[in-house]
Coordinates of N, CA, C and O in Angstrom, one line a residue:
S1 N -0.8 -6.8 1.9 CA 0.2 -5.8 0.8 C 1.4 -7.1 0.0 O 1.8 -7.6 1.8
I2 N 1.5 -6.9 -0.1 CA 3.0 -8.4 -0.5 C 4.0 -7.5 -0.6 O 5.0 -6.3 -1.3
K3 N 5.3 -7.6 0.5 CA 6.6 -6.8 1.1 C 7.5 -6.6 0.2 O 7.1 -7.9 -1.2
D4 N 8.2 -5.8 -0.5 CA 9.2 -5.7 -1.7 C 8.8 -5.9 -2.4 O 9.6 -6.3 -3.1
N5 N 7.6 -5.9 -3.1 CA 7.1 -6.4 -4.7 C 7.7 -7.1 -5.1 O 8.1 -7.9 -6.1
N6 N 7.1 -8.3 -4.6 CA 7.9 -9.4 -4.5 C 7.0 -10.6 -5.0 O 6.1 -11.1 -4.1
L7 N 7.4 -11.2 -6.5 CA 6.5 -12.0 -7.1 C 6.5 -13.0 -6.7 O 5.3 -13.6 -6.8
E8 N 7.5 -13.7 -5.9 CA 7.5 -15.0 -5.5 C 6.7 -14.8 -4.2 O 5.9 -16.0 -3.9
E9 N 6.9 -14.0 -3.6 CA 5.4 -13.8 -2.1 C 4.0 -13.6 -3.0 O 3.1 -15.0 -2.0
L10 N 3.8 -12.9 -4.1 CA 2.1 -12.8 -4.2 C 1.5 -14.3 -4.7 O 1.0 -15.1 -4.8
E11 N 2.7 -15.2 -5.4 CA 2.8 -16.4 -6.1 C 2.1 -17.6 -5.1 O 1.5 -18.6 -4.9
K12 N 3.3 -17.5 -3.6 CA 2.8 -18.2 -2.0 C 1.8 -18.1 -2.0 O 1.0 -18.7 -1.2
E13 N 1.1 -16.3 -1.7 CA -0.5 -15.9 -1.3 C -0.8 -17.0 -1.8 O -1.9 -17.4 -1.3
M14 N -1.2 -16.9 -3.0 CA -2.1 -16.9 -3.9 C -2.1 -18.7 -3.7 O -3.2 -19.0 -3.8
S15 N -1.2 -19.5 -3.9 CA -1.2 -20.7 -3.7 C -1.7 -21.2 -2.2 O -2.6 -22.0 -2.2
F16 N -1.5 -20.5 -1.2 CA -1.8 -20.9 0.1 C -3.5 -20.7 0.1 O -4.0 -21.4 0.9
S17 N -3.3 -19.8 -0.5 CA -5.1 -18.9 -0.3 C -5.7 -20.1 -0.7 O -7.4 -20.2 -0.6
S18 N -5.1 -20.7 -1.9 CA -6.4 -21.3 -2.9 C -6.5 -23.1 -1.8 O -7.8 -23.6 -2.4
T19 N -6.0 -23.3 -1.0 CA -6.1 -24.5 0.1 C -7.3 -24.2 1.1 O -7.3 -25.3 1.1
L20 N -7.1 -23.1 1.1 CA -8.3 -22.5 2.0 C -9.8 -22.3 1.9 O -10.3 -23.1 0.4
F21 N -10.5 -21.6 2.9 CA -11.9 -21.6 2.0 C -11.8 -20.5 1.0 O -11.0 -20.2 0.6
S22 N -13.6 -20.8 0.4 CA -12.9 -19.9 -1.0 C -13.3 -18.7 -1.2 O -14.0 -18.0 -1.6
T23 N -12.7 -17.6 0.2 CA -13.1 -16.8 0.1 C -12.8 -15.9 -0.8 O -11.4 -15.8 -1.3
Q24 N -13.0 -14.6 -1.3 CA -11.9 -13.7 -1.9 C -11.1 -13.1 -1.9 O -11.2 -12.4 -0.8
R25 N -9.9 -12.9 -2.1 CA -9.0 -12.2 -1.4 C -8.8 -11.0 -2.2 O -8.3 -11.2 -3.8
L26 N -8.4 -10.0 -1.8 CA -7.3 -8.8 -2.9 C -6.1 -9.1 -2.5 O -5.6 -8.7 -0.9
Y27 N -5.2 -8.9 -3.5 CA -3.7 -8.6 -3.4 C -3.4 -7.4 -3.7 O -3.8 -7.2 -4.8
A28 N -2.3 -6.6 -3.1 CA -2.0 -5.1 -3.4 C -0.2 -5.3 -3.7 O 0.0 -6.2 -2.5
I29 N 0.2 -5.4 -4.7 CA 1.8 -4.9 -5.0 C 2.1 -3.6 -6.0 O 1.4 -3.2 -6.8
E30 N 3.4 -3.5 -5.3 CA 3.4 -2.1 -6.5 C 4.9 -2.2 -7.3 O 5.7 -2.9 -6.7
N31 N 4.6 -1.5 -8.3 CA 5.8 -1.6 -9.2 C 6.4 -2.5 -9.9 O 7.6 -2.9 -9.6
V32 N 5.1 -3.0 -10.5 CA 6.2 -4.5 -11.1 C 5.8 -5.0 -12.3 O 5.7 -5.9 -13.0
L33 N 5.2 -3.7 -13.3 CA 5.2 -3.6 -14.7 C 6.0 -2.7 -15.3 O 5.7 -3.3 -16.9
S34 N 7.1 -2.0 -14.7 CA 8.1 -1.6 -15.6 C 8.9 -3.0 -16.3 O 9.2 -1.9 -17.8
K35 N 9.3 -3.6 -15.9 CA 10.4 -4.8 -16.5 C 9.0 -5.6 -17.2 O 8.8 -6.3 -16.5
K36 N 9.5 -6.2 -18.6 CA 8.8 -7.0 -19.2 C 8.9 -8.2 -18.6 O 8.0 -8.8 -18.7
N37 N 10.3 -8.7 -17.8 CA 10.0 -9.7 -17.1 C 9.3 -10.1 -16.3 O 8.6 -11.2 -15.7
Q38 N 9.1 -9.1 -15.5 CA 7.9 -8.8 -14.6 C 7.1 -9.4 -14.7 O 5.6 -10.2 -14.3
R39 N 6.6 -8.1 -16.4 CA 4.7 -8.2 -16.5 C 4.6 -10.1 -16.9 O 3.4 -10.7 -16.8
D40 N 5.5 -10.9 -17.5 CA 5.8 -12.0 -18.2 C 5.1 -12.6 -16.5 O 4.6 -13.5 -16.9
A41 N 6.0 -12.8 -15.8 CA 5.7 -13.6 -14.4 C 4.5 -13.5 -13.6 O 4.1 -14.1 -13.2
L42 N 3.9 -12.3 -13.9 CA 3.1 -11.7 -13.3 C 1.9 -12.8 -14.2 O 0.4 -13.0 -13.3
I43 N 2.0 -12.7 -15.1 CA 0.8 -13.2 -16.0 C 0.8 -14.5 -15.4 O -0.5 -14.9 -15.7
K44 N 2.0 -15.1 -16.0 CA 2.1 -17.1 -15.3 C 1.3 -17.2 -14.0 O 0.8 -18.1 -13.9
I45 N 2.2 -16.1 -12.9 CA 1.3 -16.4 -11.8 C -0.6 -16.2 -11.7 O -1.0 -17.1 -11.5
L46 N -1.1 -15.0 -12.4 CA -2.1 -15.2 -12.3 C -3.0 -16.3 -13.3 O -4.0 -16.8 -12.7
K47 N -2.5 -16.6 -14.3 CA -3.1 -17.7 -15.0 C -2.9 -18.9 -14.0 O -4.2 -19.8 -14.3
E48 N -2.0 -19.5 -13.5 CA -2.1 -20.4 -12.4 C -3.1 -20.5 -11.5 O -3.6 -21.3 -11.2
A49 N -3.1 -19.7 -11.0 CA -4.0 -18.7 -9.7 C -5.5 -19.5 -10.1 O -6.3 -19.6 -9.4
E50 N -5.6 -18.4 -11.3 CA -6.9 -18.6 -12.0 C -7.4 -20.2 -12.4 O -8.5 -20.7 -11.9
A51 N -6.5 -20.9 -12.8 CA -6.8 -22.2 -12.7 C -7.1 -22.9 -11.0 O -8.0 -24.0 -11.7
T52 N -6.4 -23.0 -10.0 CA -5.9 -23.5 -9.2 C -7.3 -22.8 -8.7 O -8.4 -23.7 -8.1
L53 N -8.1 -21.6 -8.6 CA -8.8 -21.3 -7.6 C -10.5 -21.4 -8.3 O -11.0 -20.9 -7.9
Q54 N -10.4 -21.5 -9.7 CA -11.5 -21.7 -10.3 C -12.0 -20.0 -10.8 O -13.4 -20.2 -11.0
T55 N -11.1 -19.3 -10.2 CA -11.9 -17.6 -10.4 C -11.0 -16.7 -10.4 O -9.7 -17.3 -10.2
T56 N -10.5 -15.7 -11.2 CA -9.9 -14.8 -11.4 C -9.3 -13.5 -9.9 O -10.1 -12.9 -9.5
P57 N -8.5 -14.3 -9.5 CA -8.0 -13.6 -8.6 C -8.0 -11.8 -8.6 O -7.3 -11.4 -9.9
E58 N -7.8 -11.4 -7.8 CA -7.8 -9.8 -7.7 C -7.1 -9.3 -7.1 O -6.5 -9.3 -5.9
V59 N -5.9 -8.4 -7.6 CA -4.9 -8.0 -7.7 C -4.7 -6.3 -8.1 O -5.1 -6.1 -9.4
V60 N -4.6 -5.8 -7.1 CA -4.2 -3.9 -7.3 C -3.2 -3.7 -7.3 O -2.0 -4.6 -6.2
I61 N -2.4 -3.4 -8.3 CA -1.2 -2.9 -8.9 C -0.8 -1.3 -8.5 O -2.0 -0.2 -9.6
W62 N -0.1 -0.9 -7.7 CA 0.3 0.5 -7.8 C 1.3 0.5 -8.6 O 2.5 -0.2 -8.6
E63 N 1.8 1.3 -9.6 CA 2.5 1.3 -10.6 C 3.0 3.0 -11.1 O 2.0 3.7 -10.9
E64 N 3.9 3.5 -10.6 CA 4.1 4.9 -10.9 C 5.0 5.1 -12.1 O 5.0 6.0 -12.7
S65 N 5.6 4.3 -13.2 CA 6.3 5.0 -13.9 C 5.9 4.1 -15.3 O 6.3 4.3 -16.2
T66 N 5.0 3.2 -15.2 CA 4.5 2.2 -16.6 C 3.1 2.7 -17.3 O 2.4 3.1 -16.7
D67 N 3.4 3.3 -18.6 CA 2.2 4.0 -19.3 C 1.4 2.7 -19.6 O 1.2 1.7 -19.7
E68 N -0.1 3.7 -19.8 CA -1.5 2.5 -20.0 C -1.7 1.6 -21.0 O -2.0 0.5 -20.8
R69 N -0.8 2.0 -22.4 CA -0.9 1.1 -22.9 C -0.4 -0.3 -23.4 O -0.1 -1.2 -23.7
T70 N 1.0 -0.1 -22.1 CA 1.7 -1.5 -22.5 C 1.2 -1.9 -21.3 O 1.1 -2.8 -21.4
I71 N 0.2 -1.4 -20.6 CA -0.5 -1.9 -19.0 C -1.2 -3.1 -20.4 O -1.8 -4.1 -20.2
K72 N -2.1 -2.2 -21.1 CA -2.9 -2.9 -21.3 C -2.9 -4.2 -22.3 O -3.6 -4.6 -22.8
R73 N -1.6 -3.6 -22.7 CA -1.5 -4.7 -24.4 C -0.8 -6.5 -23.3 O -1.1 -7.0 -24.0
S74 N -0.5 -6.0 -22.1 CA 0.3 -7.3 -21.5 C -1.6 -7.3 -20.3 O -1.2 -8.8 -20.2
F75 N -1.9 -6.6 -20.3 CA -3.4 -7.2 -19.3 C -4.3 -6.8 -19.9 O -5.0 -5.8 -19.3
P76 N -5.0 -7.1 -21.1 CA -6.0 -6.4 -21.6 C -7.3 -6.1 -20.7 O -8.2 -5.4 -21.2
K77 N -7.7 -7.4 -19.9 CA -9.0 -7.3 -19.1 C -8.5 -6.4 -17.7 O -9.6 -6.0 -17.0
A78 N -7.8 -5.8 -17.9 CA -7.5 -5.2 -16.2 C -8.0 -3.8 -16.4 O -8.3 -3.1 -17.6
K79 N -8.9 -3.2 -15.4 CA -9.4 -1.8 -14.9 C -8.5 -0.9 -15.0 O -7.9 -1.3 -13.9
I80 N -7.9 -0.3 -15.4 CA -7.2 0.8 -15.3 C -7.6 2.2 -15.2 O -8.4 2.6 -15.7
I81 N -7.6 2.6 -13.8 CA -7.2 3.8 -13.3 C -5.8 4.6 -13.3 O -5.1 4.5 -12.2
A82 N -6.2 5.3 -14.3 CA -4.7 6.6 -14.3 C -5.3 7.6 -13.2 O -6.3 8.4 -13.7
T83 N -4.5 8.6 -12.3 CA -5.0 8.8 -11.4 C -4.0 9.9 -11.1 O -2.9 9.3 -10.7
K84 N -4.0 11.1 -10.6 CA -2.7 11.6 -9.8 C -3.5 12.0 -8.3 O -4.9 12.1 -8.2
L85 N -2.7 11.5 -7.4 CA -2.9 11.3 -6.3 C -3.7 13.5 -5.8 O -3.2 14.5 -6.7
S86 N -4.7 13.4 -4.6 CA -5.0 14.3 -4.6 C -4.4 15.0 -3.0 O -3.4 14.2 -2.5
S87 N -4.2 16.7 -3.6 CA -3.2 17.3 -2.4 C -3.9 16.9 -1.4 O -2.5 17.2 -0.5
S88 N -4.9 16.6 -0.9 CA -5.2 16.7 0.5 C -4.3 15.1 1.1 O -4.0 15.3 1.7
L89 N -4.7 14.1 0.0 CA -3.8 12.7 0.6 C -2.6 13.4 0.7 O -1.6 12.5 1.9
W90 N -1.7 14.2 -0.4 CA 0.1 14.3 0.3 C -0.1 15.1 1.5 O 1.2 14.8 2.4
K91 N -0.9 16.0 1.4 CA -0.8 16.7 3.4 C -1.5 15.8 4.1 O -0.7 16.1 5.2
L92 N -2.2 15.1 4.4 CA -2.4 13.9 4.9 C -0.6 13.3 5.5 O -0.9 13.0 6.7
L93 N -0.4 12.4 4.4 CA 1.3 11.8 4.4 C 2.2 12.9 4.9 O 3.0 12.0 5.9
D94 N 1.9 13.9 4.7 CA 3.1 14.9 4.9 C 3.1 15.0 6.5 O 3.9 15.6 8.0
N95 N 1.9 14.9 6.8 CA 0.8 15.1 8.5 C 1.6 14.1 9.6 O 1.4 14.3 10.8
L96 N 1.7 12.7 9.1 CA 2.1 11.6 9.8 C 2.8 11.9 10.7 O 4.3 11.6 10.3
Q97 N 3.0 12.3 11.8 CA 4.4 13.0 13.2 C 3.3 12.9 14.1 O 2.4 13.5 14.2
P98 N 4.3 12.5 15.4 CA 3.9 13.2 17.0 C 3.8 14.5 16.4 O 4.1 15.1 16.5
G99 N 2.0 14.4 17.5 CA 2.0 16.5 17.2 C 0.7 17.1 16.4 O 0.8 18.0 16.7
N100 N 0.9 16.1 15.5 CA 0.0 16.8 14.6 C -0.9 15.8 14.4 O -2.0 15.6 13.4
L101 N -1.6 15.3 15.5 CA -3.2 15.0 15.6 C -3.8 15.2 15.0 O -5.2 15.0 14.2
Q102 N -4.3 16.4 15.7 CA -5.8 16.9 15.4 C -5.9 17.4 13.4 O -6.7 17.0 12.9
S103 N -4.8 17.9 13.3 CA -4.4 18.1 11.6 C -4.6 17.0 10.7 O -5.6 17.0 9.6
T104 N -4.8 15.9 11.2 CA -4.4 14.4 10.4 C -5.4 14.2 10.7 O -6.5 13.2 9.3
I105 N -5.4 13.6 12.0 CA -7.7 13.3 11.6 C -8.4 13.5 10.7 O -9.0 13.6 10.0
K106 N -9.0 15.3 10.7 CA -8.8 16.3 9.9 C -8.9 15.9 8.6 O -10.2 15.7 8.1
T107 N -8.2 15.7 8.2 CA -7.5 15.5 6.7 C -8.2 13.8 6.7 O -8.1 13.9 5.2
L108 N -7.9 13.1 7.2 CA -8.3 12.1 7.4 C -10.2 11.6 6.6 O -9.9 11.2 5.8
R109 N -10.8 12.6 7.5 CA -12.0 12.9 7.5 C -12.0 12.8 6.3 O -13.7 12.9 5.3
E110 N -11.6 14.5 5.9 CA -12.3 15.1 4.6 C -11.5 14.7 3.9 O -12.5 14.1 2.4
I111 N -10.3 13.5 3.1 CA -11.0 12.9 1.9 C -10.9 11.6 1.6 O -11.2 11.0 0.7
Q112 N -11.8 11.0 3.0 CA -12.4 10.0 2.4 C -13.4 9.7 1.8 O -13.9 8.7 1.3
D113 N -14.5 11.3 1.5 CA -15.1 11.5 0.1 C -14.7 11.6 -1.0 O -15.5 10.8 -1.8
T114 N -12.9 11.6 -1.2 CA -12.9 12.0 -2.5 C -12.2 10.2 -3.0 O -11.7 10.6 -3.9
N115 N -11.5 9.8 -2.2 CA -10.2 8.6 -2.2 C -10.4 7.3 -1.3 O -11.5 7.8 -0.1
D116 N -10.6 6.6 -2.1 CA -10.9 5.0 -1.6 C -9.9 5.0 -0.4 O -8.9 5.1 -0.1
I117 N -10.4 4.5 1.2 CA -10.3 4.4 2.3 C -8.8 3.1 2.3 O -7.6 3.4 3.0
H118 N -9.2 2.6 1.3 CA -7.8 1.4 1.3 C -6.7 1.5 0.7 O -5.5 1.9 1.1
L119 N -6.7 2.7 -0.2 CA -5.9 3.3 -1.2 C -5.2 4.4 -0.1 O -3.6 4.1 -0.1
V120 N -6.1 5.1 0.9 CA -5.6 5.8 1.2 C -4.6 5.1 2.6 O -2.9 5.4 3.3
H121 N -5.1 3.8 2.8 CA -4.1 3.3 4.0 C -2.8 2.9 3.2 O -1.8 2.8 3.5
F122 N -2.8 2.1 1.9 CA -1.8 1.6 1.4 C -1.0 3.1 1.5 O 0.4 2.7 1.6
M123 N -1.3 4.0 1.1 CA 0.0 5.7 1.5 C 0.3 5.3 2.0 O 1.6 6.2 2.6
M124 N -0.6 5.6 3.4 CA 0.3 6.0 4.6 C 1.1 4.5 5.1 O 2.5 4.6 5.7
I125 N 0.8 3.2 4.7 CA 2.5 2.1 4.8 C 3.3 2.6 4.1 O 4.3 2.4 4.6
R126 N 2.7 2.9 2.3 CA 3.8 3.2 2.0 C 5.2 4.4 1.9 O 6.2 4.4 3.0
R127 N 4.0 5.4 3.4 CA 4.7 6.5 3.5 C 6.0 6.2 5.0 O 6.6 6.7 4.7
L128 N 5.0 5.2 5.9 CA 5.8 5.2 6.9 C 7.1 4.3 6.4 O 8.2 4.6 7.2
K129 N 7.1 3.4 5.6 CA 8.0 2.6 5.3 C 9.2 3.7 4.4 O 10.6 3.2 4.9
E130 N 8.7 4.4 4.0 CA 9.9 5.4 3.8 C 10.3 6.0 4.6 O 12.0 6.0 4.3
L131 N 9.8 6.4 5.9 CA 9.8 7.3 7.0 C 11.6 6.0 7.1 O 12.8 6.6 8.2
L132 N 10.9 4.8 7.7 CA 11.8 4.0 8.5 C 13.0 3.4 7.7 O 14.2 3.4 8.3
I133 N 13.0 3.7 6.4 CA 14.5 4.0 5.4 C 15.7 4.8 5.4 O 16.3 4.5 5.8
V134 N 14.5 6.1 5.7 CA 15.6 7.1 5.6 C 15.8 6.9 7.1 O 17.3 7.8 7.5
A135 N 15.7 6.8 8.3 CA 15.8 6.5 9.7 C 17.0 6.1 9.9 O 17.9 6.0 10.7
H136 N 17.2 5.0 9.2 CA 17.6 3.8 8.5 C 18.9 4.0 8.2 O 20.1 3.2 7.9
G137 N 19.5 5.4 7.4 CA 20.7 5.9 6.8 C 20.0 5.4 5.4 O 21.1 5.6 4.7
G138 N 19.2 4.6 5.1 CA 18.6 4.3 3.5 C 18.3 5.3 2.8 O 17.9 6.8 3.1
Q139 N 18.1 5.1 1.5 CA 16.9 6.2 0.4 C 16.7 5.2 -0.3 O 16.6 4.5 -1.2
P140 N 14.9 5.6 -0.3 CA 14.2 5.1 -0.7 C 14.4 5.5 -2.6 O 14.5 6.0 -2.8
A141 N 13.7 4.6 -3.5 CA 14.1 4.7 -4.9 C 13.5 5.0 -5.4 O 12.2 5.4 -5.0
K142 N 13.7 6.0 -6.6 CA 12.8 7.5 -7.4 C 12.6 8.1 -6.5 O 11.7 8.7 -7.1
L143 N 13.8 8.5 -5.6 CA 12.8 9.9 -5.2 C 14.3 11.1 -5.1 O 15.0 10.8 -5.7
A144 N 13.5 11.8 -5.8 CA 14.5 13.3 -5.4 C 15.3 13.7 -4.3 O 15.0 13.4 -3.4
S145 N 16.6 14.2 -4.6 CA 17.3 14.0 -3.5 C 15.8 15.8 -2.6 O 16.5 15.3 -1.4
W146 N 15.4 16.3 -2.7 CA 14.8 16.9 -1.9 C 13.3 16.3 -1.0 O 13.0 16.9 -0.4
Q147 N 12.9 15.2 -2.0 CA 11.5 14.6 -1.5 C 12.5 13.8 -0.4 O 12.0 13.6 0.7
V148 N 13.8 13.5 -0.7 CA 14.5 12.5 0.7 C 14.6 13.3 2.1 O 14.4 13.0 2.8
G149 N 15.2 14.6 1.5 CA 15.3 15.7 2.5 C 14.1 16.0 3.6 O 14.2 16.1 4.5
K150 N 13.5 16.0 2.6 CA 11.7 16.3 3.4 C 11.3 14.8 4.2 O 11.0 14.6 5.7
L151 N 11.7 14.3 3.7 CA 10.9 12.6 4.7 C 12.5 12.1 5.9 O 11.7 12.0 6.7
K152 N 13.3 12.8 5.3 CA 14.4 12.9 6.9 C 14.3 13.8 7.7 O 13.9 13.2 8.9
T153 N 13.9 14.8 7.5 CA 13.1 15.6 8.6 C 11.6 15.4 9.1 O 11.9 15.4 10.5
Q154 N 10.7 14.9 8.6 CA 9.5 13.9 8.9 C 9.9 12.9 9.7 O 9.3 12.6 11.0
A155 N 11.0 12.0 9.2 CA 11.7 10.7 10.4 C 12.4 11.5 11.6 O 12.0 10.8 12.8
R156 N 13.0 12.0 11.9 CA 13.9 13.0 12.8 C 12.6 13.4 14.0 O 12.7 14.3 15.3
A157 N 11.1 13.2 13.8 CA 10.1 14.2 14.6 C 9.8 12.5 15.2 O 8.3 13.1 16.1
W158 N 9.6 11.4 14.8 CA 9.3 10.0 15.3 C 10.7 10.0 16.1 O 11.7 9.8 15.4
R159 N 10.0 8.8 17.5 CA 11.0 8.2 18.1 C 11.3 7.2 17.2 O 10.1 6.2 16.5
P160 N 12.5 6.4 16.9 CA 12.6 5.4 16.3 C 11.5 4.2 15.9 O 10.6 3.1 15.4
A161 N 11.8 3.7 17.5 CA 10.9 2.4 18.4 C 9.7 2.7 17.8 O 8.5 2.0 17.7
M162 N 8.8 4.4 17.9 CA 7.4 4.4 17.7 C 7.5 4.2 16.2 O 5.8 4.5 16.6
L163 N 8.0 5.2 15.6 CA 7.4 4.8 14.3 C 7.8 3.6 13.4 O 6.9 3.2 13.1
E164 N 8.8 2.7 14.1 CA 8.1 1.4 13.8 C 7.3 0.2 14.3 O 6.6 -0.3 13.7
S165 N 7.1 1.0 15.8 CA 5.1 -0.1 16.6 C 3.8 1.0 15.6 O 3.9 0.2 15.1
C166 N 4.1 2.2 14.7 CA 3.4 2.5 13.7 C 3.3 1.8 12.6 O 1.9 1.2 12.1
F167 N 4.0 1.6 11.7 CA 4.2 0.8 11.2 C 3.6 -0.6 11.2 O 3.0 -1.0 9.9
K168 N 4.5 -1.4 11.6 CA 3.6 -2.5 12.3 C 2.4 -2.9 12.2 O 1.2 -3.8 12.1
K169 N 1.6 -1.8 13.0 CA 0.2 -1.8 13.2 C -0.8 -1.4 12.2 O -1.5 -2.6 11.9
L170 N 0.1 -0.8 11.3 CA -0.3 -0.4 10.2 C -0.1 -1.7 9.2 O -1.3 -2.2 8.3
M171 N 0.4 -2.7 9.6 CA 0.4 -3.5 8.8 C -0.4 -4.4 9.2 O -1.4 -5.2 8.4
E172 N -1.0 -4.9 10.7 CA -1.3 -5.6 11.1 C -3.0 -5.0 11.0 O -3.4 -6.3 10.3
I173 N -3.1 -4.1 10.3 CA -4.9 -4.0 9.9 C -5.0 -4.1 9.0 O -6.3 -4.8 8.5
E174 N -4.1 -4.1 8.2 CA -4.2 -5.1 6.5 C -4.4 -6.1 6.8 O -5.1 -7.0 6.2
M175 N -3.7 -6.9 7.6 CA -3.9 -8.2 7.3 C -5.0 -8.7 7.9 O -5.8 -9.6 7.9
Q176 N -5.6 -7.5 9.0 CA -7.1 -8.3 9.5 C -7.9 -7.6 8.6 O -8.9 -8.5 8.5
T177 N -7.7 -6.7 7.7 CA -8.7 -6.4 6.5 C -8.8 -7.8 5.4 O -9.9 -8.1 5.1
K178 N -7.6 -8.0 5.6 CA -7.6 -9.2 4.3 C -8.1 -10.6 4.7 O -8.9 -11.2 3.9
N179 N -8.0 -11.3 6.1 CA -8.3 -12.2 6.8 C -9.9 -11.9 7.2 O -10.1 -12.7 7.8
G180 N -10.8 -11.0 7.2 CA -11.5 -10.6 7.9 C -12.2 -10.7 9.4 O -12.8 -10.7 10.0
T181 N -10.7 -10.5 10.5 CA -10.8 -10.4 11.8 C -11.1 -8.8 11.9 O -11.1 -8.6 13.5
M182 N -11.0 -7.9 11.1 CA -11.0 -6.3 11.3 C -12.5 -6.6 12.0 O -13.3 -6.8 12.0
V183 N -12.5 -5.5 13.9 CA -13.3 -5.2 14.6 C -14.0 -4.0 13.8 O -15.1 -4.0 14.4
Y184 N -12.9 -3.1 13.3 CA -13.7 -1.5 13.0 C -14.0 -1.5 11.7 O -13.1 -2.5 10.8
E185 N -14.7 -0.7 11.4 CA -14.4 -0.3 9.9 C -12.8 0.5 9.9 O -12.4 0.4 10.5
L186 N -12.1 0.2 8.6 CA -10.9 0.7 8.2 C -10.9 1.9 8.5 O -9.6 2.1 9.2
N187 N -11.5 2.6 8.2 CA -11.4 4.8 8.3 C -11.3 4.4 10.4 O -10.7 5.4 10.1
K188 N -12.2 3.9 11.1 CA -12.3 4.1 12.5 C -10.5 3.3 13.0 O -10.3 3.6 13.7
A189 N -10.4 2.1 12.6 CA -9.0 1.5 12.6 C -7.7 2.5 12.6 O -7.2 2.5 13.5
L190 N -8.2 3.5 11.0 CA -6.9 4.2 11.3 C -6.9 5.3 12.1 O -6.0 6.0 12.7
E191 N -8.0 5.9 12.7 CA -8.3 6.7 13.3 C -7.6 6.8 15.0 O -7.2 7.2 15.4
I192 N -8.0 5.5 15.1 CA -8.2 5.1 16.4 C -5.9 5.0 16.4 O -5.1 5.2 17.7
T193 N -5.7 4.0 15.5 CA -4.8 3.8 15.2 C -3.2 5.3 15.6 O -2.4 5.6 16.5
L194 N -3.7 6.5 15.0 CA -3.4 7.7 14.4 C -3.6 8.4 16.1 O -2.5 9.0 16.4
C195 N -4.6 7.8 16.9 CA -5.2 8.8 18.7 C -4.1 8.4 19.0 O -3.3 9.2 19.6
F196 N -3.5 6.8 18.6 CA -2.7 6.4 19.9 C -0.7 7.1 19.5 O -0.1 7.0 20.0
Y197 N -0.5 7.0 17.9 CA 0.8 6.8 17.9 C 0.9 8.9 17.7 O 2.2 9.1 17.8
L198 N 0.2 9.8 17.3 CA 0.5 11.2 17.3 C -0.1 12.1 18.2 O -0.3 13.1 18.2

C-alpha cells in the first residue's frame, strides 16, 4: 500500500522492484484519479514501469469520487469494479475497538465469503488511519461532520499507544503479504492481530 496517495512513492517502489527478482507485485493506492494531472502522472509511471519490467504492473486503485467513464477513457485496459461495500464490512470497521473482540471476529469470518480479504485488510488499515488522525486532533478529508464525530467516539475507546501499535501491525502484515514472508494466511493473521488488540 502506498502511503498518503503518493505517486512519487509508487514510482519509487516500482523502480526498486524492477532491480530485484522478477516476482509479480501488487501495488495499492487510493484517490489518485480525480485530478487530470494525477491521472497523467500515473499513466506515465505505468508506461515506464512496463518498459522496465517487461510486464504490466498490477495496481489496485481505490477511488471514491471519479466516474467509470473517466477512468475507462484514461485507462482503457483497466478492470473496473464498481461496488458498494457491504453493510457487514462497515459493521466490522465500526467494531474495531477494544472490548469488541467476539463480534469483530464473528463479522470478519462472515464477510470473507462475500468480500475479498485483501479489501477487508485495506479497509481496516484505512479505518485505523482515520482513527489516528482524529485521535491527534485532525480531520480526515472528505468526511461529513457526523462521520468525524463517530470516528472520535471510536478513537476514544483506544489507548493511543495501542491504536498506533495496531495500525503498525496491520501495515507490517501488508508488507509481509507483498514480499511473501507471511507465515499465516491473511485472514488468520488478521484474526490473530484482532485477538491481541481487541
